[in-house]
Coordinates of C-alpha atoms and ligand atoms in Angstrom, one line a residue:
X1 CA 0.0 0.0 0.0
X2 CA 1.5 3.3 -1.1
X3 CA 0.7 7.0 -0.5
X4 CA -0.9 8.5 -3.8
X5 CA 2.3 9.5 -5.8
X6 CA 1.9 12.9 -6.4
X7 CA 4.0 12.9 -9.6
X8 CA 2.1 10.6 -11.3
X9 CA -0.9 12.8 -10.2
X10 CA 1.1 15.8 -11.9
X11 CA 1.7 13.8 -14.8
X12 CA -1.9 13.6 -15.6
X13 CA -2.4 17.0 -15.3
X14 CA 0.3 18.5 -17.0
X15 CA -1.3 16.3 -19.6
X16 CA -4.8 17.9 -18.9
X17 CA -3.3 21.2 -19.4
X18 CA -1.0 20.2 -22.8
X19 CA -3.9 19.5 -25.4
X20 CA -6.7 21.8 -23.4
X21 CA -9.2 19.4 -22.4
X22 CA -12.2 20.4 -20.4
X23 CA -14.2 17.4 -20.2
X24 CA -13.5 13.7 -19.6
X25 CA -13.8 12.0 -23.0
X26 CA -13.0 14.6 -25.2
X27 CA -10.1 13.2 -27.3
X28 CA -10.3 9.4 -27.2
X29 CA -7.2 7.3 -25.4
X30 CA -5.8 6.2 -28.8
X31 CA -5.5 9.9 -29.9
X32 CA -4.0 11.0 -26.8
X33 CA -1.5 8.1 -27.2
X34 CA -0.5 8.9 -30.7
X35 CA 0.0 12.5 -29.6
X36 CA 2.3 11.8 -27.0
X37 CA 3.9 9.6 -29.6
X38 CA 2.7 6.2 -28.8
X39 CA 1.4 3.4 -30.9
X40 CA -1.9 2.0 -29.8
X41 CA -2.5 -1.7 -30.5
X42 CA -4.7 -4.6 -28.9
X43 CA -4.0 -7.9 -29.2
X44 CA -4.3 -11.1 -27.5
X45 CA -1.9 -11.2 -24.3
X46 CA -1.4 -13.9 -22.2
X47 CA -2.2 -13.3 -18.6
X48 CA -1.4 -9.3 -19.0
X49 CA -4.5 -6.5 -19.0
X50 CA -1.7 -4.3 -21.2
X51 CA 2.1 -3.8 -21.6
X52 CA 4.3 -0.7 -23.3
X53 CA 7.6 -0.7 -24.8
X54 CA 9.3 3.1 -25.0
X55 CA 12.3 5.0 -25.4
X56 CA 12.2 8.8 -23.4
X57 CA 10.3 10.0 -26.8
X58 CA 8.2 7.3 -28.7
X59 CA 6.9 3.5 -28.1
X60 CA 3.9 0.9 -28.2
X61 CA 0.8 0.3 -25.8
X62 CA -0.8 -3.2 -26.6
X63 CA -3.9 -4.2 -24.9
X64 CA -5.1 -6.9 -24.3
X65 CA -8.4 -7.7 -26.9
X66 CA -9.5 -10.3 -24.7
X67 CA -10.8 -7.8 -22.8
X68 CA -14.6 -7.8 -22.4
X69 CA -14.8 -4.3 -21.2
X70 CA -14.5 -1.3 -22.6
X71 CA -13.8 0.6 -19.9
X72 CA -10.9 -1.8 -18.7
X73 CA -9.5 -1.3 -21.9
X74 CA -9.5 2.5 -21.8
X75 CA -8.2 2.2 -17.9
X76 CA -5.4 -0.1 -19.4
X77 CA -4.3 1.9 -21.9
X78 CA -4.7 5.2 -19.6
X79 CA -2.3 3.5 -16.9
X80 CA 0.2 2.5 -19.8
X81 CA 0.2 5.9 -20.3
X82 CA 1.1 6.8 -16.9
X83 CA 4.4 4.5 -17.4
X84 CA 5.3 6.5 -20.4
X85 CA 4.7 10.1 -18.5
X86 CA 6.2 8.7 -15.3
X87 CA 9.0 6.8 -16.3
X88 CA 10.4 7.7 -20.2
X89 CA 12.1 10.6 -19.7
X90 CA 13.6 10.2 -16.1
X91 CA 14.1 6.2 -16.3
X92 CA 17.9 5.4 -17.3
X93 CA 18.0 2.3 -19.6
X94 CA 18.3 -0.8 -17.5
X95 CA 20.2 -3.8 -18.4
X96 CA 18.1 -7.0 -19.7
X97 CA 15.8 -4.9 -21.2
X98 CA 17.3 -4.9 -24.7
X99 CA 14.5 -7.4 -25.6
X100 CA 12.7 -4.5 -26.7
X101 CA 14.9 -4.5 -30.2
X102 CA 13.3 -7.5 -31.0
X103 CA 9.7 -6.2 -30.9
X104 CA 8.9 -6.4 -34.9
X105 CA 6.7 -3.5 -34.1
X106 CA 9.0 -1.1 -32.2
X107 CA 9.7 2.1 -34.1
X108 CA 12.6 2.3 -36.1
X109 CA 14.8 5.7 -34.7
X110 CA 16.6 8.4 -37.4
X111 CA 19.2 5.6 -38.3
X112 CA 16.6 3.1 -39.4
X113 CA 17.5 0.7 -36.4
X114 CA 15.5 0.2 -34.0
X115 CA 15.5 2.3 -31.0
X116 CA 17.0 1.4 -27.6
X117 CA 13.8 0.8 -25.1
X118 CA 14.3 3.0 -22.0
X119 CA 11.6 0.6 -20.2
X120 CA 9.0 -2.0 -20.4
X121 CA 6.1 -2.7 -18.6
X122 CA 4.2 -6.1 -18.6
X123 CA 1.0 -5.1 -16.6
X124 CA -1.1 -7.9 -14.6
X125 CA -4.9 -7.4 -14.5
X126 CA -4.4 -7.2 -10.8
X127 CA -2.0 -4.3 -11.0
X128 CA -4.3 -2.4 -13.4
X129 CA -7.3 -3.1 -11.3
X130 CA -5.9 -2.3 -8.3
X131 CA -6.5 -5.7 -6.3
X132 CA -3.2 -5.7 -5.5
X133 CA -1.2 -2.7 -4.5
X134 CA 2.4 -4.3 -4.4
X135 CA 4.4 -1.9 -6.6
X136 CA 5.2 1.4 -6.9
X137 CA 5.4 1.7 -10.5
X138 CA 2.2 0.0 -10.5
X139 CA 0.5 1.9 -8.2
X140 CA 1.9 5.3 -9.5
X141 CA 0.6 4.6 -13.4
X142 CA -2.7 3.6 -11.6
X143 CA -2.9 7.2 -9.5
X144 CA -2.3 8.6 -13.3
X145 CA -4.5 7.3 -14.9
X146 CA -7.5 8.1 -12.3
X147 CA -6.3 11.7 -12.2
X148 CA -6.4 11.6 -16.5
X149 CA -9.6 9.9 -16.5
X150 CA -11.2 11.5 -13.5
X151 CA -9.4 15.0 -13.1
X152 CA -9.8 16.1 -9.5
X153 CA -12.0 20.0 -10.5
X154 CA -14.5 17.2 -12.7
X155 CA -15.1 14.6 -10.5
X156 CA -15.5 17.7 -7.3
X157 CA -17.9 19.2 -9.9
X158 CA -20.1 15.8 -10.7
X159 CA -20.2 15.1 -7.2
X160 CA -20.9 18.1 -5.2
X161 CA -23.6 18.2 -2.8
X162 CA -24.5 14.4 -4.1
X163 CA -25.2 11.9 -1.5
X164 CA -22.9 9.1 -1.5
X165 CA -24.4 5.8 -2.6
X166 CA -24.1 2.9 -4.9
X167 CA -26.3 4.9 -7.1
X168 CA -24.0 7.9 -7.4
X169 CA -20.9 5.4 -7.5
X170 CA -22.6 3.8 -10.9
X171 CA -23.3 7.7 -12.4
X172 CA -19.5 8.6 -11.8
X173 CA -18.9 5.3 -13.4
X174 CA -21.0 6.1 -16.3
X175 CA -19.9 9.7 -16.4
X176 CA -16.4 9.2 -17.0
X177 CA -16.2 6.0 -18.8
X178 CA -14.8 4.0 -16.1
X179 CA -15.3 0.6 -14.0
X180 CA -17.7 1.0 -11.1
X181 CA -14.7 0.3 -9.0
X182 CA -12.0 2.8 -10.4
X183 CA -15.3 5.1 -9.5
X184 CA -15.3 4.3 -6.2
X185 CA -11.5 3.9 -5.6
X186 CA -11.4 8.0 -7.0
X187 CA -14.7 9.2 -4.7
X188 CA -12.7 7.3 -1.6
X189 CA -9.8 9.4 -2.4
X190 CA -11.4 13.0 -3.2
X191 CA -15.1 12.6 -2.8
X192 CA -17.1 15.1 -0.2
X193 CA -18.1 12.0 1.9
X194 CA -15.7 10.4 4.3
X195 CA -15.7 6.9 3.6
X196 CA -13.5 3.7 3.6
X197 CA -12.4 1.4 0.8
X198 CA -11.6 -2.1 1.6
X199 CA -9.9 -4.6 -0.8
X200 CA -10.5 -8.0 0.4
X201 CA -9.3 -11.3 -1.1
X202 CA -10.3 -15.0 -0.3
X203 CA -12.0 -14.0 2.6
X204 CA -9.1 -11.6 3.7
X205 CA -8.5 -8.0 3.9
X206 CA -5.5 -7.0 1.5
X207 CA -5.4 -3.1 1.7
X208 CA -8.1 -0.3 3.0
X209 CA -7.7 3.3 2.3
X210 CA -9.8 5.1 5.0
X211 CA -10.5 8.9 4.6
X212 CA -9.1 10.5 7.4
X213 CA -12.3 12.4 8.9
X214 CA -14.2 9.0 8.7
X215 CA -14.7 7.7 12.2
X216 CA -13.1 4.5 12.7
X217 CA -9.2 4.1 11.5
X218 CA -8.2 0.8 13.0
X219 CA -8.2 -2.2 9.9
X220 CA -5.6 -4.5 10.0
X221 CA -4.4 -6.1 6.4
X222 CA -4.5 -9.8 6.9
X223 CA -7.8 -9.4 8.9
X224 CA -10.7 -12.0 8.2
X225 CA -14.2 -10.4 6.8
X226 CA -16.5 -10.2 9.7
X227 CA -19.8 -12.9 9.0
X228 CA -21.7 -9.6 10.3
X229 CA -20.7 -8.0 6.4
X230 CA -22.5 -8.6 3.4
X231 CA -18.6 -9.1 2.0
X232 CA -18.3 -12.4 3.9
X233 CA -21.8 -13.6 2.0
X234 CA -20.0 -12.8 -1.3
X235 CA -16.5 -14.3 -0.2
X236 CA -18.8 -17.3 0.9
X237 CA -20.4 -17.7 -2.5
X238 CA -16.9 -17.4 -4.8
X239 CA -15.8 -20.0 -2.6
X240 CA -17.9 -22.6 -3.1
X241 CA -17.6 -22.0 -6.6
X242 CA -14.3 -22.2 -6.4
X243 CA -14.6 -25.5 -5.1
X244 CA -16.7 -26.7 -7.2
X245 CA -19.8 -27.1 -4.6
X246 CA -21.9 -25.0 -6.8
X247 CA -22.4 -23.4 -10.0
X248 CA -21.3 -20.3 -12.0
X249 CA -25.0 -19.5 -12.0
X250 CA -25.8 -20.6 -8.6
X251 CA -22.9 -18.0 -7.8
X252 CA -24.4 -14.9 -9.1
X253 CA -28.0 -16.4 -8.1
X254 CA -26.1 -15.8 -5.2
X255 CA -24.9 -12.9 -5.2
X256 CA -28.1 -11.3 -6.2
X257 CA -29.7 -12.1 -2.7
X258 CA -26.5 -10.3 -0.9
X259 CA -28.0 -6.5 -0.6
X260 CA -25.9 -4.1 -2.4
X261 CA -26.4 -1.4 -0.2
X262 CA -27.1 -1.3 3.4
X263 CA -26.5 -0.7 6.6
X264 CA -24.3 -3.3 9.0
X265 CA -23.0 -3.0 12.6
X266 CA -20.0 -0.7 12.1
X267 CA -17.9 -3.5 14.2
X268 CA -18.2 -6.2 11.2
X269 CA -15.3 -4.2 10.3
X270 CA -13.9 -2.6 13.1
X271 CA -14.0 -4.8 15.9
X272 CA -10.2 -4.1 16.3
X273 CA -10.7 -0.4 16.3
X274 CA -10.5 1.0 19.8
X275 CA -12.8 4.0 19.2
X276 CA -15.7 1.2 18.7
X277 CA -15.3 -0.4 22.3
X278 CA -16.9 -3.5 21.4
X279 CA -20.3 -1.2 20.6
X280 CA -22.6 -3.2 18.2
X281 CA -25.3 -0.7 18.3
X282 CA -23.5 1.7 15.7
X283 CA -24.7 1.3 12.0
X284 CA -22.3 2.4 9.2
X285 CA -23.3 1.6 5.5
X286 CA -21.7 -0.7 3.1
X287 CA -21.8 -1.7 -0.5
X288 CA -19.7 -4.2 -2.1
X289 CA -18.5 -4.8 -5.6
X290 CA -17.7 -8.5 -6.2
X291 CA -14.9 -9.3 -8.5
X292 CA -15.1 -13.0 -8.9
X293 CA -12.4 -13.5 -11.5
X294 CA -9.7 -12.3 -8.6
X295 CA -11.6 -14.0 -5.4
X296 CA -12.2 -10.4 -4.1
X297 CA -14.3 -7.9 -3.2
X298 CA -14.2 -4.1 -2.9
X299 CA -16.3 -2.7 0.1
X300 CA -17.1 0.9 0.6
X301 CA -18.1 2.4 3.7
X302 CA -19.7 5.5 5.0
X303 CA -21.5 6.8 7.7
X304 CA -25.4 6.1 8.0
Ligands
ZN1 ZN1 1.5 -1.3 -15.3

């Protein structure tokens, strides 16, 4: 878990500032690419949401075309992005990455040979979707591509003096063309609403990134989901699929009886948070977004 890079963050705007642009979606992802001087391709990749090749001026963004969404596929290529503004022109050329002359597609420089890749970037769908938050580089292309995608002034704008819900998490969503949870991972960060965001895997909290006005602070990484949450019913259903003691279908007939939005006992999540005392009486709200290709689930919480 890293503190939002504030770099990346500048990256994006710089960007934002470059070409002009006043609303989200106003020049496409593959036009913003080629401008900066990237190719945009998709192809099949093995195991990979996206990857980028690049010298300090010029290189190739390949996503994956296996992938279903378009929003993902926007998000990829927005966070490939973030590697070329974060990384090409301060990166120095490390050694082992000459495999990039071999890329038939890689842009020939002024000599006709083809140019010496200043990095590559072979991005997991967990990276990309934020499940994991393991690396920096990772994390940094991801803070980019939310800032490109959901500039801080726009997303204040769409969200002012809107109550928070699941509701107004889907509009942001729909708004600027991203996933439901890039939508929610943004209004955790800069929404009017002090909330929490939980990522929790197999049962088992990975990261949380809690505002700092919201009321309890206390979630350990590594903690079990409390059977008080609706997460636990979710975690409970991916698990017997995953063992094969029910269907895909029985799964999401599953998940559809687990309430999206409601309110639970604020100590199904923080029953190690001091502040709580043991109290079972307080009710916070929670919604959930179930991710079953990755075992996990992203809770939000706010206050009733
Ligand atoms: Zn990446």
């Amino acid at each position: 878990m890293f503190e939002k890079n504030n770099i990346a963050v500048a990256n994006a705007c710089k960007l934002i500032e470059k070409y002009c642009i006043k609303l989200p979606n106003q020049y496409s992802l593959e036009e913003l690419l080629n401008a900066e001087g990237l190719v945009y391709i998709e192809e099949s990749l093995d195991g990979l949401a996206g990857n980028i090749v690049f010298t300090a001026e010029n290189g190739i963004v390949t996503v994956n075309s296996n992938i279903e969404s378009e929003t993902q596929k926007i998000f990829t290529a927005a966070h490939e992005l973030g590697h070329f503004e974060n990384e090409a022109h301060t990166r120095p050329l490390p050694k082992g990455e000459e495999k990039a002359l071999i890329q038939p597609n890689f842009p020939l420089n002024a000599k006709g040979g083809y140019s010496k890749a200043r990095g590559i970037f072979e991005c997991g769908f967990e990276d990309v979707l934020g499940v994991k938050r393991t690396s920096r580089t990772e994390t940094a292309a991801n803070d980019f591509a939310a800032e490109l995608l959901m500039h801080k002034p726009w997303f204040e704008e769409f969200t002012k003096s809107k109550k928070l819900s699941l509701t107004l998490l889907s509009e942001c969503a729909e708004h600027f063309t991203v996933s439901l949870s890039a939508a929610a991972f943004r209004y955790a960060e800069i929404g009017n609403a002090p909330c929490a965001i939980i990522m929790s895997t197999d049962g088992v909290v990975k990261w949380s990134s809690i505002n700092k006005s919201f009321p309890y602070q206390f979630l350990r990484n590594g903690l079990k989901v409390h059977n008080m949450s609706y997460a636990f019913d979710l975690h409970k259903a991916m698990h017997n699929y995953k063992l094969n003691l029910c269907s895909f279908d029985q799964m999401k007939r599953n998940f559809a009886e687990v309430p999206k939005e409601e309110d639970i006992p604020a100590f199904a999540w923080f029953n190690e948070d001091y502040s709580l005392n043991g109290n079972q009486n307080i009710r916070i709200m929670e919604a959930n977004i179930a991710m079953h290709n990755y075992n996990s689930v992203i809770t939000v919480l706010w206050e009733v």
